[in-house]
mmCIF file of C-alpha atoms in Angstrom:
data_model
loop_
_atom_site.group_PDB
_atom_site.id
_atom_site.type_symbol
_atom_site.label_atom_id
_atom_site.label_comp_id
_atom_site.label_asym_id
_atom_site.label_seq_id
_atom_site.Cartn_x
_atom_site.Cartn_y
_atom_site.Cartn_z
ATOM 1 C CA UNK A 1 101.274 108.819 173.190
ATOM 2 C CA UNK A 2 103.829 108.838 170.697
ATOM 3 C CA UNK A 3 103.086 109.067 166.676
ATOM 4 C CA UNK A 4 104.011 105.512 165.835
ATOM 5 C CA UNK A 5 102.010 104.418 168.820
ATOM 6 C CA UNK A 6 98.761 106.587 168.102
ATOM 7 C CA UNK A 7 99.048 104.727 164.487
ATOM 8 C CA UNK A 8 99.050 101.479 165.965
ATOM 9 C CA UNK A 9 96.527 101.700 168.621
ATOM 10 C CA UNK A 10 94.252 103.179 165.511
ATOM 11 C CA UNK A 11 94.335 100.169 163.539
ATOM 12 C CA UNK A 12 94.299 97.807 166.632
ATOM 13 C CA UNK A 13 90.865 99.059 167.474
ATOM 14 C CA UNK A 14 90.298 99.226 163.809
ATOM 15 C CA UNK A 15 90.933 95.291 163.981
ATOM 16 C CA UNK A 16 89.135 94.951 166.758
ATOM 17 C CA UNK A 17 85.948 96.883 165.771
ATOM 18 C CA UNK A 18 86.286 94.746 162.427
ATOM 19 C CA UNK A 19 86.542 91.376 164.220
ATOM 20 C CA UNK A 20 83.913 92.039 166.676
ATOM 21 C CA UNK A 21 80.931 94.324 164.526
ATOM 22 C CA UNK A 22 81.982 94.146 161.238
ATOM 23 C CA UNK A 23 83.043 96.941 158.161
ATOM 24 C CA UNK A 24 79.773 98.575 158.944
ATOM 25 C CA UNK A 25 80.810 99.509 162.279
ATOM 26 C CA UNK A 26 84.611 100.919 160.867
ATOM 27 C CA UNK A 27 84.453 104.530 160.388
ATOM 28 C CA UNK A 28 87.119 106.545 161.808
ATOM 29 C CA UNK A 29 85.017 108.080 163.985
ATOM 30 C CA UNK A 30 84.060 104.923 165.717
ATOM 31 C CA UNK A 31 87.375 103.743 165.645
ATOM 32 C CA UNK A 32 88.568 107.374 167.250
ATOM 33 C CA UNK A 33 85.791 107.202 170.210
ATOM 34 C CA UNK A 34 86.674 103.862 171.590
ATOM 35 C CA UNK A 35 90.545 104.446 170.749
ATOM 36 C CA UNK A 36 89.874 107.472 173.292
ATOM 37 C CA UNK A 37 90.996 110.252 171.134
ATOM 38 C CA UNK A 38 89.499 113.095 168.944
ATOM 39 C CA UNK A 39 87.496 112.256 166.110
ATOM 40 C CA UNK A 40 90.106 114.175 163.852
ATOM 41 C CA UNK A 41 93.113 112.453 165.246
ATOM 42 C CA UNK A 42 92.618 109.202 162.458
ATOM 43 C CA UNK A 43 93.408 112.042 159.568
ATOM 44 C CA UNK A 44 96.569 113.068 160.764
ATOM 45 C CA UNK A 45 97.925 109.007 160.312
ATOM 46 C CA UNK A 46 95.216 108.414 157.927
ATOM 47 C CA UNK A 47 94.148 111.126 155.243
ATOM 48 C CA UNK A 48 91.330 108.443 154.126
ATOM 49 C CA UNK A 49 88.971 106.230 155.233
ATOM 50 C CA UNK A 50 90.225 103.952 152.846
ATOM 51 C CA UNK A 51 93.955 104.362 153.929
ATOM 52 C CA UNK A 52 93.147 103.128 157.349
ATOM 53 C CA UNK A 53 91.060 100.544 155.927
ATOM 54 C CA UNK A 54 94.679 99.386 153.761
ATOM 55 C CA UNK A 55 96.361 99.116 157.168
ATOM 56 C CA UNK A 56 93.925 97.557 158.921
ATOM 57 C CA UNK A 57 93.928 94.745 155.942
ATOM 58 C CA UNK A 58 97.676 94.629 156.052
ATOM 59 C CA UNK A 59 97.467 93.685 159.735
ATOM 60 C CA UNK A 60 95.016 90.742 158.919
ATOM 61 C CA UNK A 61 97.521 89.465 156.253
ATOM 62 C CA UNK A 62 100.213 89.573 158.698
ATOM 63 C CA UNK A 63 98.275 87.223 160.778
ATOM 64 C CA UNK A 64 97.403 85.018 158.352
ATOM 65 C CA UNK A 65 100.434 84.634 157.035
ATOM 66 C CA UNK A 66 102.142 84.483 160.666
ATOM 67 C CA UNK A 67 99.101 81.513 161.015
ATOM 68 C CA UNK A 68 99.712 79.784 157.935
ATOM 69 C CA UNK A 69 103.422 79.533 158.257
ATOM 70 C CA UNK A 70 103.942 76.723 160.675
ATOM 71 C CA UNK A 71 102.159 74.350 157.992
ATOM 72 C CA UNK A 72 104.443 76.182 155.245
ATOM 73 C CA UNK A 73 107.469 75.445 157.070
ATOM 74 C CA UNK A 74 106.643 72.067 158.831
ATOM 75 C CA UNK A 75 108.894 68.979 158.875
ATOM 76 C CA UNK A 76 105.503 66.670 157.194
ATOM 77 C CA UNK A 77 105.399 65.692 153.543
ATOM 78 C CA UNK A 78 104.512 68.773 151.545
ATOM 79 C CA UNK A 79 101.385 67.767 150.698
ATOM 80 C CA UNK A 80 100.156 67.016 154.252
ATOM 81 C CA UNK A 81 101.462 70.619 154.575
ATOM 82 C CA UNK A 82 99.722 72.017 151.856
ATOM 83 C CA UNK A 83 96.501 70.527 153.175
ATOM 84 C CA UNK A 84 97.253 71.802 156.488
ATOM 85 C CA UNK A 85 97.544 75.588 155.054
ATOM 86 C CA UNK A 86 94.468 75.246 152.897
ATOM 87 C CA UNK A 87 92.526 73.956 156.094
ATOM 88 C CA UNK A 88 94.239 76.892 158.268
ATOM 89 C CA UNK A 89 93.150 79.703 155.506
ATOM 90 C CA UNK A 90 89.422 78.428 155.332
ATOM 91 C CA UNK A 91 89.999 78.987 158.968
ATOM 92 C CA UNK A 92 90.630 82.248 159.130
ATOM 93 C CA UNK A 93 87.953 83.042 156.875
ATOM 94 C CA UNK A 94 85.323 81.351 158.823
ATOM 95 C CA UNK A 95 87.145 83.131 162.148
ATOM 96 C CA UNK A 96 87.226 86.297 160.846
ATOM 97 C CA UNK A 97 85.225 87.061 157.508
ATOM 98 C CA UNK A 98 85.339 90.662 157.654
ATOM 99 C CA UNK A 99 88.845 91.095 157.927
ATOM 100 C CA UNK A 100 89.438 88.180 155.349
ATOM 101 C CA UNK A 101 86.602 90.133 153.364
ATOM 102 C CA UNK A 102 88.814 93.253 153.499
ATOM 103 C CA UNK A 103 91.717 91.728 152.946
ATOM 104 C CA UNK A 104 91.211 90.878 149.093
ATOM 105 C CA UNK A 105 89.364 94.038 148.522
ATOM 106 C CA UNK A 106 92.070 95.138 146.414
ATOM 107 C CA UNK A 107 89.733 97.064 143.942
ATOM 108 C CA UNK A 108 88.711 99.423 147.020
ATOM 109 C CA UNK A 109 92.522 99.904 148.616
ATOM 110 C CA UNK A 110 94.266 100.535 145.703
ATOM 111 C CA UNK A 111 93.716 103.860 145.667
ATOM 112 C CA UNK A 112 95.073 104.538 149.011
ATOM 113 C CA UNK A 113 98.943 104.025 147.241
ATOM 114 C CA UNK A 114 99.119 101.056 150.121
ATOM 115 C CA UNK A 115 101.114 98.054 149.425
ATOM 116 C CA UNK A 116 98.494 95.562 150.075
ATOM 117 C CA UNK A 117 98.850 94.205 146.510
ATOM 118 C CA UNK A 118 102.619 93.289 147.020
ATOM 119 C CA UNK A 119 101.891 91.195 150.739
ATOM 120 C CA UNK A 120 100.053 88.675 148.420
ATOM 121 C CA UNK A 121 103.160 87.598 146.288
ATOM 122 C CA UNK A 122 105.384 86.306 148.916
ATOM 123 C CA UNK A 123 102.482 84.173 150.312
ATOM 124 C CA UNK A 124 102.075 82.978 147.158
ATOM 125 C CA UNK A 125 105.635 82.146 146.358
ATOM 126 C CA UNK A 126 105.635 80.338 149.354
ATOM 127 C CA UNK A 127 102.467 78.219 148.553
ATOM 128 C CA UNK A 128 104.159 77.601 145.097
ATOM 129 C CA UNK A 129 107.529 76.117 146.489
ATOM 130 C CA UNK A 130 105.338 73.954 148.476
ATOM 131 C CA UNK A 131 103.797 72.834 145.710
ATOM 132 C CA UNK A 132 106.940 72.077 143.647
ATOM 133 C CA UNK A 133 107.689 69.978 146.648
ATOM 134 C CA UNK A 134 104.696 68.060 146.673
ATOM 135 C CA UNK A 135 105.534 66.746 143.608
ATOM 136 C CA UNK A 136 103.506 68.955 140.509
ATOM 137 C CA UNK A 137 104.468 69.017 137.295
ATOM 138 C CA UNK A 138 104.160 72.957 137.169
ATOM 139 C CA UNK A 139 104.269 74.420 140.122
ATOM 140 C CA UNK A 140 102.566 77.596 139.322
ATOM 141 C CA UNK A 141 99.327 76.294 137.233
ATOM 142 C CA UNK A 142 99.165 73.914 140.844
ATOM 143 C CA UNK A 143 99.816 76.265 143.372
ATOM 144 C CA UNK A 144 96.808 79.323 141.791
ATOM 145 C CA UNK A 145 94.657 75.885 141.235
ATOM 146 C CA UNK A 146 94.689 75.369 144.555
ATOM 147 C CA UNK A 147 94.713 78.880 145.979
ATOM 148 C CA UNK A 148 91.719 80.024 143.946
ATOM 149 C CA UNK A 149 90.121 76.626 145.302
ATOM 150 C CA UNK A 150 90.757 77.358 148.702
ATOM 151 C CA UNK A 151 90.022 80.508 148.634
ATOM 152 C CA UNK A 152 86.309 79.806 147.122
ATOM 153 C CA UNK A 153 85.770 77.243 149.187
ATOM 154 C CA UNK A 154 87.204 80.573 152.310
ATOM 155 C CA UNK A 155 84.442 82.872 151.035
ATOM 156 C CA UNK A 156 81.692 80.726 150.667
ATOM 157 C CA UNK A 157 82.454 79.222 154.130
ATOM 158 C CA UNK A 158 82.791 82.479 155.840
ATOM 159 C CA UNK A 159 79.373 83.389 154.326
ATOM 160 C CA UNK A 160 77.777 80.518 155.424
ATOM 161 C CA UNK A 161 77.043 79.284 152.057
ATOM 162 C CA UNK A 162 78.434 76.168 152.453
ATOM 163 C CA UNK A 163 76.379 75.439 155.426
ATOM 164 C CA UNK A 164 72.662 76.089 153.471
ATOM 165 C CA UNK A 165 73.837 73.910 150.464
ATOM 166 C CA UNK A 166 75.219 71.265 152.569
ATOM 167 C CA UNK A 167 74.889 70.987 156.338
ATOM 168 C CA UNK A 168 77.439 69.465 157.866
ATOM 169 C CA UNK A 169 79.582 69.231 155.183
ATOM 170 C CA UNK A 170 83.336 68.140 156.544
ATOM 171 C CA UNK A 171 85.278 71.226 155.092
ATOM 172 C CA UNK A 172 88.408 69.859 156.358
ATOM 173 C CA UNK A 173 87.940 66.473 154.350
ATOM 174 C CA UNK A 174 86.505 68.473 151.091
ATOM 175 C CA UNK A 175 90.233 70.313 151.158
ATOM 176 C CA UNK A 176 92.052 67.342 152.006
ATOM 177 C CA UNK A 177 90.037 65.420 148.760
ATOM 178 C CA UNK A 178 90.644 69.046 146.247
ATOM 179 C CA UNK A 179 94.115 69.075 146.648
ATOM 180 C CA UNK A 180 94.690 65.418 147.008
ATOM 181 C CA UNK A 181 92.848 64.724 143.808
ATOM 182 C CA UNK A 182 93.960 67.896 142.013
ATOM 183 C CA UNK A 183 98.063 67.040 142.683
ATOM 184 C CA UNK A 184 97.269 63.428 142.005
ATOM 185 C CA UNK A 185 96.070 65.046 138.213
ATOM 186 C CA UNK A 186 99.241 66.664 137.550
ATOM 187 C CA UNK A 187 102.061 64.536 138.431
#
């Protein structure tokens, strides 16, 4: 197995073990067992725990960012778009809380000198253009309204929250009315 290929089969299993058990199950020797090699091989790729936990959350922002594009990108309105992305990110969440968990754990990957900070700005930019398309008056104040909206209505979806305060709640409809009413604000 070559070095490049060891790496990546680490932090596959890594993403698997996260998906399917959870951070409590991710410790590099769990991650070396079923990755069927020695539980000393993760420290030659990964000095730290925490430096394989960086690449395993860069992986999950790849694929959230390789999900949300098609609504980034689309050929509706911008708005219809924007909903779409906001819908498709509570999605993830719900679909994989750990790994979105991990994702935004910036206070415990910063340490590992991994650029996890810097995959969040071009995500953002994006969501920003789409909100200067969708018609708000400033772009920026829009697009973090609506990210940090999403993204608390993500985490408290993921952790079930949402479902003990109100069962059955339409979380597709409850994005649709935030960002509908919140660009309707600012124009």
């Amino acid at each position: 197995m070559t070095v490049s290929s060891l790496r990546e089969t680490l932090v596959a299993t890594g993403v698997e073990i996260l998906d399917a058990d959870g951070a409590t199950e991710l410790t590099l020797r769990e991650i070396a067992r079923r990755a069927g090699v020695s539980h000393g091989a993760p420290r030659r790729y990964f000095p730290t725990h925490n430096s394989l936990l960086a690449a395993i959350a860069s992986h999950g922002l790849r694929d959230l960012t390789e999900r949300l594009q098609p609504a980034l990108v689309g050929k509706q309105p911008a708005r219809s778009r924007l909903i779409s992305a906001a819908i498709e990110y509570v999605s993830f969440a719900q679909e994989r809380p750990a790994m979105f968990e991990l994702m935004f754990r910036h206070d415990l990957l910063e340490a590992t000198g991994s650029n996890l900070r810097e995959s969040s700005p071009p995500l953002f930019a994006a969501l920003q253009a789409l909100t200067e398309e969708a018609d708000a008056s400033d772009p920026t104040t829009s697009a973090v309204t609506i990210w940090t909206g999403t993204h608390g209505i993500a985490v408290l979806a993921a952790n079930r929250s949402l479902a003990l305060v109100a069962p059955g709640l339409d979380i597709a409809a409850l994005i649709t009315t935030s960002v509908t009413d919140h660009l309707l604000r600012t124009r």
